[in-house]
């Protein structure tokens, strides 16, 4: 005969007695801890840049200087994650403004950062002694623990999207940061030097990456070149029914991602393209670099225009349509999920 005390009150009393010892019954939580499919805690979201976001970004320039702010950024916070500074469960996004003559002072941290230039020209980001000039659409990386500062020697405001792995580094409680003693780090190499070494399908003969997923030694992936590749492939009609023409940014020395924790992509959807749906476990942040179209994200439909930013949560079906030739930049935590054996993707709508 079963003599167990199964009554709810008796069980609750038992849980209450063990609780002061920091002991919890798994069976009350198992369904939440091991759900049958992802239940993303972030929500889909679209930020309309020109009409809704840009005025606030520009206003930040009259509220605080880049120097005082250290980083004058408006965080794009997911509406389902209030107070978290997260754009997805694992990633951060913000829009950084730098005005002519300003410097955002030099620091370094464990977290990786990417920049995707939204508008304006003439600003630079300095990484490890080398300045890279920013142009709209360029993708620029700041590897972990590299000194970096930003400045604007041009004549117009420059805005870029910052993408960081802040929540990932926070998950591991593995973050460090320090300030450089001066606002700007010394320039030790001329602009374009790292691109000449690593950016032309060639490498310095003695170069060895530090580890298999080491950050790319190419700090800048200029839009003009990436765009040219997409354009050629689109003209050759190398179209995928789900993705259009989609390329990933790589570390040329390893073939792996440009960044250890964040995957980055650029894709072209030709005018009239109506992509089939996909879903994947890596929640993704998209930026419209050119064109306009529609993203169906779960049961939401977002009409996007240049500079708009939208979020696709994990395992949420996404399909992309383009009203004109459209270029999308995107980033996700895919390298982490691949390394941990977590990544899953599904192409839907086939047959
Ligand atoms: O440029 O170093 O948007 O450290 C957030 C944290 C930018 C940066 C952000 C950062 C940076």
Short mmCIF file of C-alpha atoms and ligand atoms in Angstrom, two decimals:
data_model
loop_
_atom_site.label_atom_id
_atom_site.label_comp_id
_atom_site.label_asym_id
_atom_site.label_seq_id
_atom_site.Cartn_x
_atom_site.Cartn_y
_atom_site.Cartn_z
CA UNK A 1 0.00 0.00 0.00
CA UNK A 2 1.16 3.50 -0.92
CA UNK A 3 1.70 5.48 2.27
CA UNK A 4 2.82 8.72 0.67
CA UNK A 5 1.35 12.02 1.87
CA UNK A 6 0.02 13.39 -1.44
CA UNK A 7 -2.38 15.95 -0.13
CA UNK A 8 -1.62 19.50 -1.29
CA UNK A 9 -1.50 21.04 2.15
CA UNK A 10 0.86 18.41 3.50
CA UNK A 11 3.16 18.89 0.51
CA UNK A 12 3.08 22.66 0.92
CA UNK A 13 4.04 22.30 4.57
CA UNK A 14 6.97 20.08 3.54
CA UNK A 15 8.11 22.65 0.94
CA UNK A 16 7.88 25.39 3.56
CA UNK A 17 10.06 23.41 5.98
CA UNK A 18 12.86 22.86 3.46
CA UNK A 19 12.74 26.37 2.00
CA UNK A 20 14.94 27.97 4.72
CA UNK A 21 17.63 25.44 3.73
CA UNK A 22 17.48 26.72 0.11
CA UNK A 23 15.94 23.48 -1.12
CA UNK A 24 13.13 23.50 -3.70
CA UNK A 25 11.11 20.62 -5.20
CA UNK A 26 11.95 20.26 -8.88
CA UNK A 27 8.67 18.54 -9.70
CA UNK A 28 6.77 21.78 -9.08
CA UNK A 29 8.95 23.58 -11.65
CA UNK A 30 10.05 20.96 -14.17
CA UNK A 31 7.50 21.98 -16.83
CA UNK A 32 8.82 25.57 -16.70
CA UNK A 33 12.47 24.59 -16.66
CA UNK A 34 12.23 22.09 -19.51
CA UNK A 35 9.43 23.30 -21.81
CA UNK A 36 8.68 21.33 -24.98
CA UNK A 37 9.65 24.31 -27.18
CA UNK A 38 11.17 27.77 -26.60
CA UNK A 39 8.97 30.29 -24.82
CA UNK A 40 10.87 33.50 -25.61
CA UNK A 41 10.74 36.09 -22.86
CA UNK A 42 11.28 38.90 -25.39
CA UNK A 43 8.59 40.19 -27.74
CA UNK A 44 8.59 41.21 -31.41
CA UNK A 45 9.11 44.94 -31.86
CA UNK A 46 9.67 47.53 -34.59
CA UNK A 47 11.34 50.92 -34.05
CA UNK A 48 10.54 53.40 -36.84
CA UNK A 49 13.69 55.44 -37.13
CA UNK A 50 12.90 58.57 -39.13
CA UNK A 51 9.54 59.48 -37.60
CA UNK A 52 9.67 58.04 -34.08
CA UNK A 53 13.26 57.48 -32.97
CA UNK A 54 15.51 59.99 -34.74
CA UNK A 55 14.03 63.09 -33.04
CA UNK A 56 14.85 61.63 -29.61
CA UNK A 57 18.34 60.58 -30.68
CA UNK A 58 19.07 64.09 -31.97
CA UNK A 59 17.60 65.63 -28.81
CA UNK A 60 20.07 63.65 -26.69
CA UNK A 61 22.75 65.90 -28.21
CA UNK A 62 21.25 68.91 -26.43
CA UNK A 63 20.84 67.09 -23.11
CA UNK A 64 24.35 65.73 -22.47
CA UNK A 65 27.77 65.77 -24.14
CA UNK A 66 29.38 62.57 -25.44
CA UNK A 67 32.23 63.12 -22.99
CA UNK A 68 29.94 63.41 -19.96
CA UNK A 69 27.72 60.52 -21.04
CA UNK A 70 30.79 58.35 -21.85
CA UNK A 71 28.48 56.71 -24.39
CA UNK A 72 25.53 58.89 -25.44
CA UNK A 73 23.16 56.12 -26.40
CA UNK A 74 19.43 55.53 -26.39
CA UNK A 75 18.91 51.89 -25.47
CA UNK A 76 16.43 49.93 -27.59
CA UNK A 77 14.76 48.00 -24.82
CA UNK A 78 12.47 45.11 -25.55
CA UNK A 79 8.92 45.91 -24.39
CA UNK A 80 8.62 42.50 -22.70
CA UNK A 81 11.87 43.01 -20.72
CA UNK A 82 11.41 46.34 -18.92
CA UNK A 83 14.43 47.57 -16.98
CA UNK A 84 16.70 44.91 -18.46
CA UNK A 85 18.46 47.01 -21.16
CA UNK A 86 18.01 43.98 -23.44
CA UNK A 87 16.72 44.01 -27.00
CA UNK A 88 16.37 40.21 -26.97
CA UNK A 89 16.89 37.75 -24.14
CA UNK A 90 20.62 37.54 -24.95
CA UNK A 91 21.50 40.77 -26.76
CA UNK A 92 21.66 44.52 -26.38
CA UNK A 93 21.00 47.27 -28.92
CA UNK A 94 21.35 51.04 -28.67
CA UNK A 95 21.62 54.08 -30.93
CA UNK A 96 24.70 56.17 -30.34
CA UNK A 97 25.01 59.82 -31.40
CA UNK A 98 28.27 61.66 -31.85
CA UNK A 99 28.28 65.32 -32.88
CA UNK A 100 31.02 67.12 -34.83
CA UNK A 101 34.04 67.75 -32.62
CA UNK A 102 32.99 65.31 -29.90
CA UNK A 103 34.88 62.35 -28.43
CA UNK A 104 33.37 59.38 -26.61
CA UNK A 105 36.24 58.53 -24.25
CA UNK A 106 38.36 55.42 -24.53
CA UNK A 107 37.60 52.33 -22.46
CA UNK A 108 37.65 48.57 -22.76
CA UNK A 109 35.48 45.74 -21.49
CA UNK A 110 34.96 42.00 -21.72
CA UNK A 111 31.86 42.41 -23.83
CA UNK A 112 32.00 42.45 -27.63
CA UNK A 113 30.45 45.30 -29.56
CA UNK A 114 29.39 45.84 -33.14
CA UNK A 115 28.51 49.09 -34.87
CA UNK A 116 26.19 49.36 -37.84
CA UNK A 117 26.25 52.89 -39.20
CA UNK A 118 22.79 54.42 -39.52
CA UNK A 119 23.41 57.96 -40.76
CA UNK A 120 26.09 60.60 -41.21
CA UNK A 121 29.73 60.41 -42.23
CA UNK A 122 33.02 61.65 -40.87
CA UNK A 123 33.08 59.90 -37.51
CA UNK A 124 35.62 57.29 -36.59
CA UNK A 125 35.87 54.48 -34.11
CA UNK A 126 39.36 53.70 -32.84
CA UNK A 127 40.22 50.10 -31.95
CA UNK A 128 43.65 49.10 -30.67
CA UNK A 129 45.43 52.15 -32.02
CA UNK A 130 43.75 52.30 -35.41
CA UNK A 131 40.93 54.60 -36.49
CA UNK A 132 38.26 53.41 -38.89
CA UNK A 133 36.15 56.01 -40.67
CA UNK A 134 32.44 55.21 -40.57
CA UNK A 135 30.06 55.40 -43.53
CA UNK A 136 26.36 54.49 -43.54
CA UNK A 137 25.93 50.71 -43.78
CA UNK A 138 29.44 49.84 -42.61
CA UNK A 139 29.73 47.04 -40.07
CA UNK A 140 32.52 47.63 -37.54
CA UNK A 141 33.57 45.43 -34.63
CA UNK A 142 35.09 46.08 -31.23
CA UNK A 143 36.57 42.78 -29.98
CA UNK A 144 36.52 41.94 -26.26
CA UNK A 145 39.05 43.83 -24.13
CA UNK A 146 40.24 46.18 -26.89
CA UNK A 147 40.57 49.90 -26.15
CA UNK A 148 37.99 51.84 -28.12
CA UNK A 149 36.91 55.43 -28.44
CA UNK A 150 34.74 57.22 -30.94
CA UNK A 151 35.14 60.69 -32.40
CA UNK A 152 33.63 62.92 -35.04
CA UNK A 153 35.96 65.07 -37.11
CA UNK A 154 33.32 65.72 -39.77
CA UNK A 155 30.58 68.32 -40.01
CA UNK A 156 27.39 66.32 -39.40
CA UNK A 157 25.89 64.25 -36.59
CA UNK A 158 26.67 60.56 -36.91
CA UNK A 159 24.40 57.84 -35.55
CA UNK A 160 25.11 54.14 -35.38
CA UNK A 161 23.53 51.07 -33.89
CA UNK A 162 25.51 49.46 -31.09
CA UNK A 163 24.99 45.71 -30.75
CA UNK A 164 26.56 44.10 -27.70
CA UNK A 165 26.52 40.73 -25.97
CA UNK A 166 25.94 42.36 -22.57
CA UNK A 167 23.34 39.80 -21.38
CA UNK A 168 25.58 36.90 -22.42
CA UNK A 169 28.58 38.23 -20.50
CA UNK A 170 26.28 38.96 -17.57
CA UNK A 171 24.93 35.39 -17.64
CA UNK A 172 28.45 34.11 -17.02
CA UNK A 173 29.33 36.79 -14.42
CA UNK A 174 32.53 37.27 -16.39
CA UNK A 175 32.72 40.98 -17.06
CA UNK A 176 35.50 43.47 -16.49
CA UNK A 177 35.88 47.06 -17.66
CA UNK A 178 38.39 49.89 -17.34
CA UNK A 179 38.88 53.43 -18.57
CA UNK A 180 41.86 54.58 -20.60
CA UNK A 181 43.74 57.38 -18.80
CA UNK A 182 43.06 59.83 -21.66
CA UNK A 183 39.93 60.52 -23.71
CA UNK A 184 41.50 59.30 -26.96
CA UNK A 185 43.94 56.43 -27.22
CA UNK A 186 47.13 57.14 -29.19
CA UNK A 187 46.97 56.35 -32.88
CA UNK A 188 49.67 53.78 -33.62
CA UNK A 189 48.66 52.63 -37.12
CA UNK A 190 47.29 54.57 -40.10
CA UNK A 191 43.61 54.21 -41.07
CA UNK A 192 43.03 51.24 -43.38
CA UNK A 193 46.08 49.31 -42.14
CA UNK A 194 44.18 46.31 -40.75
CA UNK A 195 41.99 46.22 -43.85
CA UNK A 196 45.10 46.05 -46.05
CA UNK A 197 46.48 43.21 -43.94
CA UNK A 198 43.36 41.11 -43.57
CA UNK A 199 40.62 42.48 -45.83
CA UNK A 200 41.69 41.44 -49.34
CA UNK A 201 41.47 37.62 -49.24
CA UNK A 202 45.10 37.62 -48.13
CA UNK A 203 46.80 37.49 -44.73
CA UNK A 204 50.21 38.47 -43.39
CA UNK A 205 52.31 35.30 -43.83
CA UNK A 206 53.01 34.88 -40.14
CA UNK A 207 49.50 35.64 -38.87
CA UNK A 208 47.87 33.04 -36.60
CA UNK A 209 44.48 33.57 -34.98
CA UNK A 210 44.62 33.22 -31.19
CA UNK A 211 41.81 30.64 -31.07
CA UNK A 212 39.29 28.97 -33.40
CA UNK A 213 36.55 31.53 -32.79
CA UNK A 214 38.87 34.52 -32.30
CA UNK A 215 37.45 37.90 -33.25
CA UNK A 216 38.17 39.08 -36.77
CA UNK A 217 41.35 41.12 -37.28
CA UNK A 218 39.34 43.12 -39.83
CA UNK A 219 37.69 45.85 -37.79
CA UNK A 220 35.58 47.27 -40.60
CA UNK A 221 33.43 45.65 -43.27
CA UNK A 222 32.59 48.55 -45.60
CA UNK A 223 29.05 48.60 -46.94
CA UNK A 224 30.15 49.35 -50.51
CA UNK A 225 31.96 45.99 -50.78
CA UNK A 226 29.31 43.87 -49.10
CA UNK A 227 26.62 45.57 -51.19
CA UNK A 228 28.54 44.86 -54.38
CA UNK A 229 28.67 41.14 -53.59
CA UNK A 230 24.92 40.99 -52.90
CA UNK A 231 24.19 42.94 -56.05
CA UNK A 232 26.23 40.60 -58.24
CA UNK A 233 24.60 37.50 -56.72
CA UNK A 234 21.12 39.01 -57.14
CA UNK A 235 21.83 39.77 -60.78
CA UNK A 236 22.98 36.16 -61.16
CA UNK A 237 19.57 35.20 -59.64
CA UNK A 238 21.14 33.16 -56.84
CA UNK A 239 17.97 33.59 -54.85
CA UNK A 240 16.96 31.50 -51.90
CA UNK A 241 13.18 31.22 -51.51
CA UNK A 242 13.42 31.96 -47.76
CA UNK A 243 16.28 34.45 -47.50
CA UNK A 244 16.80 36.12 -50.90
CA UNK A 245 20.56 36.55 -51.16
CA UNK A 246 22.07 36.25 -47.69
CA UNK A 247 25.75 36.40 -46.77
CA UNK A 248 27.38 36.19 -43.39
CA UNK A 249 30.30 38.29 -42.22
CA UNK A 250 33.38 36.16 -41.46
CA UNK A 251 36.72 36.31 -39.79
CA UNK A 252 38.89 35.83 -42.91
CA UNK A 253 41.57 34.03 -40.90
CA UNK A 254 39.29 31.34 -39.45
CA UNK A 255 36.17 31.21 -41.62
CA UNK A 256 34.22 31.56 -38.39
CA UNK A 257 32.02 34.48 -37.41
CA UNK A 258 33.49 37.98 -37.24
CA UNK A 259 32.78 38.03 -33.49
CA UNK A 260 33.03 35.18 -30.96
CA UNK A 261 29.52 35.63 -29.54
CA UNK A 262 27.52 37.47 -32.21
CA UNK A 263 26.71 36.41 -35.78
CA UNK A 264 26.16 39.12 -38.38
CA UNK A 265 24.53 38.95 -41.79
CA UNK A 266 23.67 41.12 -44.77
CA UNK A 267 20.93 40.11 -47.18
CA UNK A 268 19.32 41.47 -50.30
CA UNK A 269 15.65 40.95 -51.09
CA UNK A 270 14.96 41.95 -54.68
CA UNK A 271 11.89 44.08 -55.46
CA UNK A 272 8.77 41.91 -55.32
CA UNK A 273 10.43 39.18 -53.24
CA UNK A 274 8.00 37.29 -50.98
CA UNK A 275 10.04 34.96 -48.80
CA UNK A 276 8.81 31.74 -47.25
CA UNK A 277 8.77 31.59 -43.44
CA UNK A 278 11.63 30.37 -41.29
CA UNK A 279 12.02 29.97 -37.57
CA UNK A 280 15.18 29.57 -35.57
CA UNK A 281 16.25 29.54 -31.97
CA UNK A 282 18.54 32.56 -32.31
CA UNK A 283 16.47 35.68 -31.74
CA UNK A 284 17.58 38.27 -34.30
CA UNK A 285 17.80 42.05 -34.56
CA UNK A 286 17.28 43.40 -38.09
CA UNK A 287 18.17 46.83 -39.45
CA UNK A 288 16.86 48.00 -42.82
CA UNK A 289 19.84 49.48 -44.68
CA UNK A 290 17.95 50.21 -47.92
CA UNK A 291 14.57 49.74 -49.49
CA UNK A 292 11.29 48.92 -47.84
CA UNK A 293 9.18 45.91 -47.19
CA UNK A 294 7.21 43.87 -44.73
CA UNK A 295 8.33 41.48 -42.01
CA UNK A 296 5.78 39.02 -40.69
CA UNK A 297 6.92 38.07 -37.20
CA UNK A 298 4.58 35.57 -35.58
CA UNK A 299 1.19 37.20 -35.88
CA UNK A 300 2.59 40.74 -36.28
CA UNK A 301 3.19 42.42 -39.64
CA UNK A 302 5.72 45.26 -39.66
CA UNK A 303 6.16 47.64 -42.59
CA UNK A 304 9.78 48.69 -42.46
CA UNK A 305 11.65 51.54 -44.16
CA UNK A 306 15.34 52.54 -44.20
CA UNK A 307 16.96 52.72 -40.75
CA UNK A 308 14.06 50.95 -39.04
CA UNK A 309 15.01 48.24 -36.57
CA UNK A 310 12.96 45.16 -35.70
CA UNK A 311 13.28 42.15 -33.43
CA UNK A 312 12.40 38.53 -34.13
CA UNK A 313 12.24 36.42 -30.95
CA UNK A 314 13.44 32.84 -30.77
CA UNK A 315 11.39 30.20 -32.60
CA UNK A 316 8.95 32.79 -33.95
CA UNK A 317 8.15 32.36 -37.65
CA UNK A 318 9.53 35.15 -39.82
CA UNK A 319 8.83 35.89 -43.46
CA UNK A 320 10.25 38.81 -45.40
CA UNK A 321 8.75 40.69 -48.33
CA UNK A 322 10.29 43.52 -50.32
CA UNK A 323 8.44 46.35 -52.09
CA UNK A 324 11.70 47.51 -53.65
CA UNK A 325 15.26 46.23 -53.66
CA UNK A 326 15.90 45.89 -49.94
CA UNK A 327 19.03 45.28 -47.88
CA UNK A 328 18.82 44.03 -44.29
CA UNK A 329 21.62 43.82 -41.78
CA UNK A 330 21.00 41.42 -38.88
CA UNK A 331 22.69 39.99 -35.81
CA UNK A 332 22.04 37.17 -33.35
CA UNK A 333 23.68 34.99 -30.70
CA UNK A 334 24.12 32.14 -33.19
CA UNK A 335 27.84 31.47 -32.45
CA UNK A 336 26.97 30.78 -28.82
CA UNK A 337 24.09 28.49 -29.67
CA UNK A 338 26.19 26.61 -32.22
CA UNK A 339 29.04 26.15 -29.76
CA UNK A 340 26.64 24.90 -27.10
CA UNK A 341 24.70 22.56 -29.40
CA UNK A 342 21.50 24.57 -28.99
CA UNK A 343 20.86 25.96 -32.46
CA UNK A 344 17.79 24.76 -34.33
CA UNK A 345 16.26 26.18 -37.49
CA UNK A 346 13.31 25.25 -39.62
CA UNK A 347 12.35 26.31 -43.07
CA UNK A 348 8.56 26.39 -43.23
CA UNK A 349 6.04 26.70 -46.04
CA UNK A 350 7.65 24.18 -48.36
CA UNK A 351 4.85 22.27 -50.09
O1 LIG B 1 30.70 51.89 -27.39
O2 LIG B 1 31.68 50.91 -25.74
O3 LIG B 1 25.87 51.19 -26.53
O4 LIG B 1 30.40 50.05 -23.74
C1 LIG B 1 26.88 50.31 -24.59
C2 LIG B 1 28.04 50.02 -23.89
C3 LIG B 1 28.20 51.23 -26.38
C4 LIG B 1 30.66 51.26 -26.31
C5 LIG B 1 26.99 50.92 -25.82
C6 LIG B 1 29.27 50.32 -24.43
C7 LIG B 1 29.35 50.93 -25.69
#
